[in-house]
């Protein structure tokens, strides 16, 4: 093996059987979970679904939590983490939860970051050029606002877990609790800068003017239109898939525990 290969591991992503994972999620989505697929809302059109989604209803006073993953088809840890959490019954009764477990299925078929026509959906939440994102945004607009949103991703450039927190009003937030929970199962990237952005013990706090940005990812859309507290969770692709899935699941669990309080 050449030295460069030793020094710079190249992530090619373990393909997963996305249908198998989504079947596991569908089987685990027993009441009070209900199906709430991301689909075209115009009644004049035939019902077309672009992504599976579920809502967990609650009879109790509750917070509203939104989870999504599978925007990038070469990041299998997110859908796997959702399957594990739902099978484990991790979701409390006092939270109303929406889950989109795979927003880019055609990317998973090709094990590629982009969708089937080569578009990175994480650039399209302002331009709305892809059917996947147009339909998803229309679905999101029909939902109430969320108390907290979590977008589950992987990053192949870092050796540890980190997160982005968008919290423009500086409300109480579980960022540090997420990091300490994840640290039990996965290394944290504690660099002073991550992807050239200042970071503090695995947390990037960032909220620029979204309207100065031409390309919005999902988290920017959510922070602009749907929530005061938005997280993007980044598991390190260089570590084994089981570790990445455990890291993302631990982060979600930390937030579910926090909303109980
Ligand atoms: Zn990603």
PDB file of C-alpha atoms and ligand atoms in Angstrom:
ATOM      1  CA  UNK A   1       0.000   0.000   0.000  1.00  0.00           C
ATOM      2  CA  UNK A   2       1.376   3.437  -0.840  1.00  0.00           C
ATOM      3  CA  UNK A   3       2.128   5.797   1.987  1.00  0.00           C
ATOM      4  CA  UNK A   4      -0.503   8.297   0.897  1.00  0.00           C
ATOM      5  CA  UNK A   5      -3.130   5.615   1.187  1.00  0.00           C
ATOM      6  CA  UNK A   6      -1.973   4.844   4.695  1.00  0.00           C
ATOM      7  CA  UNK A   7      -2.048   8.464   5.755  1.00  0.00           C
ATOM      8  CA  UNK A   8      -5.255   9.526   4.118  1.00  0.00           C
ATOM      9  CA  UNK A   9      -7.885   6.852   4.384  1.00  0.00           C
ATOM     10  CA  UNK A  10     -10.452   7.369   1.657  1.00  0.00           C
ATOM     11  CA  UNK A  11     -14.031   6.819   2.645  1.00  0.00           C
ATOM     12  CA  UNK A  12     -16.095   4.998   0.078  1.00  0.00           C
ATOM     13  CA  UNK A  13     -19.016   4.251   2.338  1.00  0.00           C
ATOM     14  CA  UNK A  14     -20.286   0.846   3.253  1.00  0.00           C
ATOM     15  CA  UNK A  15     -23.374   0.288   1.151  1.00  0.00           C
ATOM     16  CA  UNK A  16     -26.343  -0.778   3.236  1.00  0.00           C
ATOM     17  CA  UNK A  17     -29.506  -2.556   2.209  1.00  0.00           C
ATOM     18  CA  UNK A  18     -31.634   0.568   2.515  1.00  0.00           C
ATOM     19  CA  UNK A  19     -34.845  -1.369   1.813  1.00  0.00           C
ATOM     20  CA  UNK A  20     -34.008  -3.730   4.655  1.00  0.00           C
ATOM     21  CA  UNK A  21     -33.385  -0.813   7.015  1.00  0.00           C
ATOM     22  CA  UNK A  22     -36.597   0.962   5.956  1.00  0.00           C
ATOM     23  CA  UNK A  23     -38.525  -2.311   6.423  1.00  0.00           C
ATOM     24  CA  UNK A  24     -37.173  -2.525   9.964  1.00  0.00           C
ATOM     25  CA  UNK A  25     -38.323   1.056  10.597  1.00  0.00           C
ATOM     26  CA  UNK A  26     -41.780   0.359   9.108  1.00  0.00           C
ATOM     27  CA  UNK A  27     -42.171  -2.706  11.354  1.00  0.00           C
ATOM     28  CA  UNK A  28     -41.067  -0.739  14.429  1.00  0.00           C
ATOM     29  CA  UNK A  29     -43.518   2.105  13.658  1.00  0.00           C
ATOM     30  CA  UNK A  30     -46.395   0.632  15.656  1.00  0.00           C
ATOM     31  CA  UNK A  31     -48.950   2.957  17.308  1.00  0.00           C
ATOM     32  CA  UNK A  32     -48.661   5.638  18.523  1.00  0.00           C
ATOM     33  CA  UNK A  33     -46.494   5.988  15.421  1.00  0.00           C
ATOM     34  CA  UNK A  34     -48.501   6.725  12.283  1.00  0.00           C
ATOM     35  CA  UNK A  35     -47.334   6.869   8.694  1.00  0.00           C
ATOM     36  CA  UNK A  36     -46.948  10.437   7.399  1.00  0.00           C
ATOM     37  CA  UNK A  37     -45.107  10.002   4.103  1.00  0.00           C
ATOM     38  CA  UNK A  38     -43.443  12.884   2.319  1.00  0.00           C
ATOM     39  CA  UNK A  39     -45.789  13.055  -0.628  1.00  0.00           C
ATOM     40  CA  UNK A  40     -47.269  15.429  -3.146  1.00  0.00           C
ATOM     41  CA  UNK A  41     -50.113  17.327  -1.514  1.00  0.00           C
ATOM     42  CA  UNK A  42     -51.994  18.535  -4.580  1.00  0.00           C
ATOM     43  CA  UNK A  43     -55.204  16.518  -4.691  1.00  0.00           C
ATOM     44  CA  UNK A  44     -55.451  16.956  -8.456  1.00  0.00           C
ATOM     45  CA  UNK A  45     -52.278  14.909  -8.850  1.00  0.00           C
ATOM     46  CA  UNK A  46     -51.896  11.182  -8.298  1.00  0.00           C
ATOM     47  CA  UNK A  47     -50.476  10.491  -4.855  1.00  0.00           C
ATOM     48  CA  UNK A  48     -46.708  10.331  -5.280  1.00  0.00           C
ATOM     49  CA  UNK A  49     -44.449   9.560  -2.359  1.00  0.00           C
ATOM     50  CA  UNK A  50     -40.852  10.719  -2.408  1.00  0.00           C
ATOM     51  CA  UNK A  51     -39.806   9.516   1.036  1.00  0.00           C
ATOM     52  CA  UNK A  52     -41.176   7.494   3.948  1.00  0.00           C
ATOM     53  CA  UNK A  53     -41.935   9.451   7.100  1.00  0.00           C
ATOM     54  CA  UNK A  54     -43.579   8.795  10.441  1.00  0.00           C
ATOM     55  CA  UNK A  55     -45.178  10.822  13.182  1.00  0.00           C
ATOM     56  CA  UNK A  56     -45.404   9.742  16.782  1.00  0.00           C
ATOM     57  CA  UNK A  57     -48.494  11.211  18.365  1.00  0.00           C
ATOM     58  CA  UNK A  58     -48.780  12.113  22.042  1.00  0.00           C
ATOM     59  CA  UNK A  59     -51.766  12.436  24.385  1.00  0.00           C
ATOM     60  CA  UNK A  60     -49.640  14.259  26.957  1.00  0.00           C
ATOM     61  CA  UNK A  61     -48.367  17.843  27.048  1.00  0.00           C
ATOM     62  CA  UNK A  62     -45.393  17.586  24.800  1.00  0.00           C
ATOM     63  CA  UNK A  63     -42.519  19.082  22.888  1.00  0.00           C
ATOM     64  CA  UNK A  64     -42.264  18.715  19.139  1.00  0.00           C
ATOM     65  CA  UNK A  65     -39.160  17.019  17.790  1.00  0.00           C
ATOM     66  CA  UNK A  66     -38.172  16.551  14.153  1.00  0.00           C
ATOM     67  CA  UNK A  67     -35.543  14.051  12.957  1.00  0.00           C
ATOM     68  CA  UNK A  68     -34.291  13.511   9.452  1.00  0.00           C
ATOM     69  CA  UNK A  69     -31.522  11.622   7.750  1.00  0.00           C
ATOM     70  CA  UNK A  70     -30.519   9.941   4.506  1.00  0.00           C
ATOM     71  CA  UNK A  71     -30.062  13.195   2.581  1.00  0.00           C
ATOM     72  CA  UNK A  72     -26.684  11.849   1.464  1.00  0.00           C
ATOM     73  CA  UNK A  73     -26.806   8.337  -0.005  1.00  0.00           C
ATOM     74  CA  UNK A  74     -23.251   7.480   1.097  1.00  0.00           C
ATOM     75  CA  UNK A  75     -23.989   8.095   4.784  1.00  0.00           C
ATOM     76  CA  UNK A  76     -25.651   4.918   6.076  1.00  0.00           C
ATOM     77  CA  UNK A  77     -25.255   5.577   9.823  1.00  0.00           C
ATOM     78  CA  UNK A  78     -28.289   7.881  10.074  1.00  0.00           C
ATOM     79  CA  UNK A  79     -30.992   5.517   8.774  1.00  0.00           C
ATOM     80  CA  UNK A  80     -29.405   2.728  10.816  1.00  0.00           C
ATOM     81  CA  UNK A  81     -29.491   4.848  13.996  1.00  0.00           C
ATOM     82  CA  UNK A  82     -33.184   5.628  13.427  1.00  0.00           C
ATOM     83  CA  UNK A  83     -33.957   1.911  12.986  1.00  0.00           C
ATOM     84  CA  UNK A  84     -32.126   1.073  16.215  1.00  0.00           C
ATOM     85  CA  UNK A  85     -33.864   3.834  18.204  1.00  0.00           C
ATOM     86  CA  UNK A  86     -37.333   2.898  16.966  1.00  0.00           C
ATOM     87  CA  UNK A  87     -36.771  -0.817  17.590  1.00  0.00           C
ATOM     88  CA  UNK A  88     -35.526  -0.008  21.095  1.00  0.00           C
ATOM     89  CA  UNK A  89     -38.658   2.038  21.858  1.00  0.00           C
ATOM     90  CA  UNK A  90     -36.491   5.050  22.674  1.00  0.00           C
ATOM     91  CA  UNK A  91     -39.158   7.679  22.047  1.00  0.00           C
ATOM     92  CA  UNK A  92     -40.946   9.035  25.130  1.00  0.00           C
ATOM     93  CA  UNK A  93     -44.691   9.606  25.463  1.00  0.00           C
ATOM     94  CA  UNK A  94     -44.318  13.313  26.119  1.00  0.00           C
ATOM     95  CA  UNK A  95     -42.803  14.120  22.735  1.00  0.00           C
ATOM     96  CA  UNK A  96     -44.518  14.435  19.408  1.00  0.00           C
ATOM     97  CA  UNK A  97     -41.922  13.241  16.927  1.00  0.00           C
ATOM     98  CA  UNK A  98     -41.641  13.371  13.160  1.00  0.00           C
ATOM     99  CA  UNK A  99     -39.056  11.152  11.486  1.00  0.00           C
ATOM    100  CA  UNK A 100     -37.870  11.213   7.873  1.00  0.00           C
ATOM    101  CA  UNK A 101     -35.505   8.212   7.818  1.00  0.00           C
ATOM    102  CA  UNK A 102     -34.318   8.433   4.200  1.00  0.00           C
ATOM    103  CA  UNK A 103     -34.737  11.603   2.142  1.00  0.00           C
ATOM    104  CA  UNK A 104     -32.565  10.483  -0.801  1.00  0.00           C
ATOM    105  CA  UNK A 105     -33.384   6.878  -1.625  1.00  0.00           C
ATOM    106  CA  UNK A 106     -31.975   7.021  -5.150  1.00  0.00           C
ATOM    107  CA  UNK A 107     -28.642   8.131  -3.660  1.00  0.00           C
ATOM    108  CA  UNK A 108     -28.607   5.000  -1.497  1.00  0.00           C
ATOM    109  CA  UNK A 109     -29.276   2.794  -4.535  1.00  0.00           C
ATOM    110  CA  UNK A 110     -26.059   4.211  -6.054  1.00  0.00           C
ATOM    111  CA  UNK A 111     -24.165   4.611  -2.754  1.00  0.00           C
ATOM    112  CA  UNK A 112     -23.620   8.240  -3.764  1.00  0.00           C
ATOM    113  CA  UNK A 113     -23.965  11.511  -1.932  1.00  0.00           C
ATOM    114  CA  UNK A 114     -26.132  12.957  -4.697  1.00  0.00           C
ATOM    115  CA  UNK A 115     -29.525  11.825  -5.968  1.00  0.00           C
ATOM    116  CA  UNK A 116     -30.030   9.823  -9.182  1.00  0.00           C
ATOM    117  CA  UNK A 117     -29.526  12.874 -11.393  1.00  0.00           C
ATOM    118  CA  UNK A 118     -26.397  14.026  -9.585  1.00  0.00           C
ATOM    119  CA  UNK A 119     -27.781  16.792  -7.362  1.00  0.00           C
ATOM    120  CA  UNK A 120     -26.665  17.183  -3.744  1.00  0.00           C
ATOM    121  CA  UNK A 121     -30.010  17.723  -1.990  1.00  0.00           C
ATOM    122  CA  UNK A 122     -28.171  19.621   0.764  1.00  0.00           C
ATOM    123  CA  UNK A 123     -27.749  22.507  -1.672  1.00  0.00           C
ATOM    124  CA  UNK A 124     -31.381  22.726  -2.766  1.00  0.00           C
ATOM    125  CA  UNK A 125     -33.488  23.923   0.189  1.00  0.00           C
ATOM    126  CA  UNK A 126     -33.642  27.466  -1.182  1.00  0.00           C
ATOM    127  CA  UNK A 127     -33.615  26.855  -4.946  1.00  0.00           C
ATOM    128  CA  UNK A 128     -36.090  23.944  -4.730  1.00  0.00           C
ATOM    129  CA  UNK A 129     -34.998  22.455  -8.051  1.00  0.00           C
ATOM    130  CA  UNK A 130     -35.355  18.781  -7.141  1.00  0.00           C
ATOM    131  CA  UNK A 131     -38.649  16.966  -6.685  1.00  0.00           C
ATOM    132  CA  UNK A 132     -37.329  15.387  -3.495  1.00  0.00           C
ATOM    133  CA  UNK A 133     -36.691  18.745  -1.816  1.00  0.00           C
ATOM    134  CA  UNK A 134     -39.733  20.546  -3.275  1.00  0.00           C
ATOM    135  CA  UNK A 135     -41.978  17.821  -1.922  1.00  0.00           C
ATOM    136  CA  UNK A 136     -40.174  17.720   1.397  1.00  0.00           C
ATOM    137  CA  UNK A 137     -40.434  21.500   1.882  1.00  0.00           C
ATOM    138  CA  UNK A 138     -44.129  21.388   1.029  1.00  0.00           C
ATOM    139  CA  UNK A 139     -44.543  18.588   3.615  1.00  0.00           C
ATOM    140  CA  UNK A 140     -42.588  20.571   6.240  1.00  0.00           C
ATOM    141  CA  UNK A 141     -44.724  23.663   5.658  1.00  0.00           C
ATOM    142  CA  UNK A 142     -47.820  21.647   6.548  1.00  0.00           C
ATOM    143  CA  UNK A 143     -46.328  20.763   9.970  1.00  0.00           C
ATOM    144  CA  UNK A 144     -46.422  22.890  13.119  1.00  0.00           C
ATOM    145  CA  UNK A 145     -43.174  24.505  14.255  1.00  0.00           C
ATOM    146  CA  UNK A 146     -40.764  22.245  16.113  1.00  0.00           C
ATOM    147  CA  UNK A 147     -39.103  22.790  19.509  1.00  0.00           C
ATOM    148  CA  UNK A 148     -35.933  21.149  18.212  1.00  0.00           C
ATOM    149  CA  UNK A 149     -34.787  19.617  14.936  1.00  0.00           C
ATOM    150  CA  UNK A 150     -32.002  17.101  14.321  1.00  0.00           C
ATOM    151  CA  UNK A 151     -30.441  16.317  10.938  1.00  0.00           C
ATOM    152  CA  UNK A 152     -28.259  13.189  11.075  1.00  0.00           C
ATOM    153  CA  UNK A 153     -25.196  13.139   8.815  1.00  0.00           C
ATOM    154  CA  UNK A 154     -21.652  11.835   8.482  1.00  0.00           C
ATOM    155  CA  UNK A 155     -18.424  13.685   7.686  1.00  0.00           C
ATOM    156  CA  UNK A 156     -15.580  11.777   6.021  1.00  0.00           C
ATOM    157  CA  UNK A 157     -12.986  14.472   6.794  1.00  0.00           C
ATOM    158  CA  UNK A 158     -13.002  14.340  10.599  1.00  0.00           C
ATOM    159  CA  UNK A 159     -11.803  11.739  13.084  1.00  0.00           C
ATOM    160  CA  UNK A 160     -14.449  12.497  15.668  1.00  0.00           C
ATOM    161  CA  UNK A 161     -18.103  13.408  16.140  1.00  0.00           C
ATOM    162  CA  UNK A 162     -19.161  17.060  16.115  1.00  0.00           C
ATOM    163  CA  UNK A 163     -22.371  19.063  15.705  1.00  0.00           C
ATOM    164  CA  UNK A 164     -23.661  22.351  14.369  1.00  0.00           C
ATOM    165  CA  UNK A 165     -26.081  24.246  16.602  1.00  0.00           C
ATOM    166  CA  UNK A 166     -28.230  27.036  15.156  1.00  0.00           C
ATOM    167  CA  UNK A 167     -29.732  28.860  18.117  1.00  0.00           C
ATOM    168  CA  UNK A 168     -30.084  32.522  17.108  1.00  0.00           C
ATOM    169  CA  UNK A 169     -32.083  33.538  20.224  1.00  0.00           C
ATOM    170  CA  UNK A 170     -29.616  31.769  22.540  1.00  0.00           C
ATOM    171  CA  UNK A 171     -32.333  29.720  24.255  1.00  0.00           C
ATOM    172  CA  UNK A 172     -31.336  26.940  26.702  1.00  0.00           C
ATOM    173  CA  UNK A 173     -29.990  24.086  24.616  1.00  0.00           C
ATOM    174  CA  UNK A 174     -28.654  20.544  25.070  1.00  0.00           C
ATOM    175  CA  UNK A 175     -25.517  20.925  22.914  1.00  0.00           C
ATOM    176  CA  UNK A 176     -23.010  20.054  25.647  1.00  0.00           C
ATOM    177  CA  UNK A 177     -25.187  17.199  26.909  1.00  0.00           C
ATOM    178  CA  UNK A 178     -25.247  15.732  23.416  1.00  0.00           C
ATOM    179  CA  UNK A 179     -21.441  15.844  23.253  1.00  0.00           C
ATOM    180  CA  UNK A 180     -20.947  14.230  26.662  1.00  0.00           C
ATOM    181  CA  UNK A 181     -23.435  11.471  25.821  1.00  0.00           C
ATOM    182  CA  UNK A 182     -21.809  10.747  22.454  1.00  0.00           C
ATOM    183  CA  UNK A 183     -18.337  10.773  24.061  1.00  0.00           C
ATOM    184  CA  UNK A 184     -19.306   7.531  25.812  1.00  0.00           C
ATOM    185  CA  UNK A 185     -19.511   5.680  22.476  1.00  0.00           C
ATOM    186  CA  UNK A 186     -17.430   7.655  19.951  1.00  0.00           C
ATOM    187  CA  UNK A 187     -14.434  10.034  19.894  1.00  0.00           C
ATOM    188  CA  UNK A 188     -15.302  13.754  19.730  1.00  0.00           C
ATOM    189  CA  UNK A 189     -13.503  16.130  17.350  1.00  0.00           C
ATOM    190  CA  UNK A 190     -12.276  18.759  19.828  1.00  0.00           C
ATOM    191  CA  UNK A 191     -10.290  20.785  17.270  1.00  0.00           C
ATOM    192  CA  UNK A 192     -10.411  24.591  17.524  1.00  0.00           C
ATOM    193  CA  UNK A 193     -11.655  24.719  13.937  1.00  0.00           C
ATOM    194  CA  UNK A 194     -13.630  22.117  12.027  1.00  0.00           C
ATOM    195  CA  UNK A 195     -14.014  22.561   8.266  1.00  0.00           C
ATOM    196  CA  UNK A 196     -12.408  26.018   8.723  1.00  0.00           C
ATOM    197  CA  UNK A 197     -15.119  27.123  11.165  1.00  0.00           C
ATOM    198  CA  UNK A 198     -14.388  27.880  14.851  1.00  0.00           C
ATOM    199  CA  UNK A 199     -15.495  25.037  17.111  1.00  0.00           C
ATOM    200  CA  UNK A 200     -15.695  24.541  20.874  1.00  0.00           C
ATOM    201  CA  UNK A 201     -15.319  20.961  22.103  1.00  0.00           C
ATOM    202  CA  UNK A 202     -17.210  19.461  19.183  1.00  0.00           C
ATOM    203  CA  UNK A 203     -19.810  22.246  18.903  1.00  0.00           C
ATOM    204  CA  UNK A 204     -20.007  24.744  16.057  1.00  0.00           C
ATOM    205  CA  UNK A 205     -22.384  27.567  16.892  1.00  0.00           C
ATOM    206  CA  UNK A 206     -23.298  29.250  13.706  1.00  0.00           C
ATOM    207  CA  UNK A 207     -26.109  31.393  12.523  1.00  0.00           C
ATOM    208  CA  UNK A 208     -25.230  33.794   9.750  1.00  0.00           C
ATOM    209  CA  UNK A 209     -27.758  35.623   7.639  1.00  0.00           C
ATOM    210  CA  UNK A 210     -29.431  32.797   5.704  1.00  0.00           C
ATOM    211  CA  UNK A 211     -30.606  35.201   3.012  1.00  0.00           C
ATOM    212  CA  UNK A 212     -26.963  35.970   2.215  1.00  0.00           C
ATOM    213  CA  UNK A 213     -26.593  32.313   1.220  1.00  0.00           C
ATOM    214  CA  UNK A 214     -27.624  31.131  -2.202  1.00  0.00           C
ATOM    215  CA  UNK A 215     -27.658  27.443  -1.300  1.00  0.00           C
ATOM    216  CA  UNK A 216     -29.530  26.259   1.768  1.00  0.00           C
ATOM    217  CA  UNK A 217     -29.188  22.853   3.307  1.00  0.00           C
ATOM    218  CA  UNK A 218     -32.104  21.371   5.222  1.00  0.00           C
ATOM    219  CA  UNK A 219     -30.897  22.744   8.581  1.00  0.00           C
ATOM    220  CA  UNK A 220     -30.794  26.309   7.238  1.00  0.00           C
ATOM    221  CA  UNK A 221     -34.362  25.928   5.971  1.00  0.00           C
ATOM    222  CA  UNK A 222     -35.466  24.546   9.349  1.00  0.00           C
ATOM    223  CA  UNK A 223     -33.698  27.285  11.328  1.00  0.00           C
ATOM    224  CA  UNK A 224     -35.205  29.943   9.073  1.00  0.00           C
ATOM    225  CA  UNK A 225     -38.779  28.694   8.916  1.00  0.00           C
ATOM    226  CA  UNK A 226     -39.538  25.915  11.415  1.00  0.00           C
ATOM    227  CA  UNK A 227     -37.554  26.048  14.661  1.00  0.00           C
ATOM    228  CA  UNK A 228     -35.516  28.152  17.076  1.00  0.00           C
ATOM    229  CA  UNK A 229     -33.134  25.268  17.777  1.00  0.00           C
ATOM    230  CA  UNK A 230     -31.633  23.244  14.971  1.00  0.00           C
ATOM    231  CA  UNK A 231     -28.864  20.632  15.098  1.00  0.00           C
ATOM    232  CA  UNK A 232     -26.827  18.978  12.402  1.00  0.00           C
ATOM    233  CA  UNK A 233     -25.084  15.914  13.822  1.00  0.00           C
ATOM    234  CA  UNK A 234     -21.898  14.721  12.092  1.00  0.00           C
ATOM    235  CA  UNK A 235     -20.552  11.226  12.749  1.00  0.00           C
ATOM    236  CA  UNK A 236     -16.998  10.476  11.531  1.00  0.00           C
ATOM    237  CA  UNK A 237     -17.148   8.207   8.462  1.00  0.00           C
ATOM    238  CA  UNK A 238     -13.600   6.984   9.104  1.00  0.00           C
ATOM    239  CA  UNK A 239     -14.826   4.979  12.098  1.00  0.00           C
ATOM    240  CA  UNK A 240     -16.772   1.703  11.806  1.00  0.00           C
ATOM    241  CA  UNK A 241     -20.435   1.954  10.845  1.00  0.00           C
ATOM    242  CA  UNK A 242     -21.559   0.498  14.183  1.00  0.00           C
ATOM    243  CA  UNK A 243     -19.710   3.270  16.045  1.00  0.00           C
ATOM    244  CA  UNK A 244     -21.194   6.004  13.833  1.00  0.00           C
ATOM    245  CA  UNK A 245     -24.727   4.663  14.247  1.00  0.00           C
ATOM    246  CA  UNK A 246     -24.201   4.427  18.018  1.00  0.00           C
ATOM    247  CA  UNK A 247     -22.920   8.028  18.078  1.00  0.00           C
ATOM    248  CA  UNK A 248     -25.960   9.374  16.230  1.00  0.00           C
ATOM    249  CA  UNK A 249     -28.357   7.283  18.333  1.00  0.00           C
ATOM    250  CA  UNK A 250     -26.715   8.551  21.544  1.00  0.00           C
ATOM    251  CA  UNK A 251     -27.062  12.144  20.351  1.00  0.00           C
ATOM    252  CA  UNK A 252     -30.773  11.682  19.602  1.00  0.00           C
ATOM    253  CA  UNK A 253     -31.266   9.956  22.961  1.00  0.00           C
ATOM    254  CA  UNK A 254     -29.628  12.912  24.748  1.00  0.00           C
ATOM    255  CA  UNK A 255     -32.126  15.279  23.106  1.00  0.00           C
ATOM    256  CA  UNK A 256     -35.103  13.005  23.891  1.00  0.00           C
ATOM    257  CA  UNK A 257     -34.012  12.955  27.553  1.00  0.00           C
ATOM    258  CA  UNK A 258     -33.640  16.746  27.490  1.00  0.00           C
ATOM    259  CA  UNK A 259     -37.151  17.363  26.116  1.00  0.00           C
ATOM    260  CA  UNK A 260     -38.582  15.282  28.994  1.00  0.00           C
ATOM    261  CA  UNK A 261     -37.471  17.906  31.491  1.00  0.00           C
TER     262      UNK A 261
HETATM  263 ZN1  LIG B   1     -24.319  14.473   4.882  1.00  0.00          ZN
END
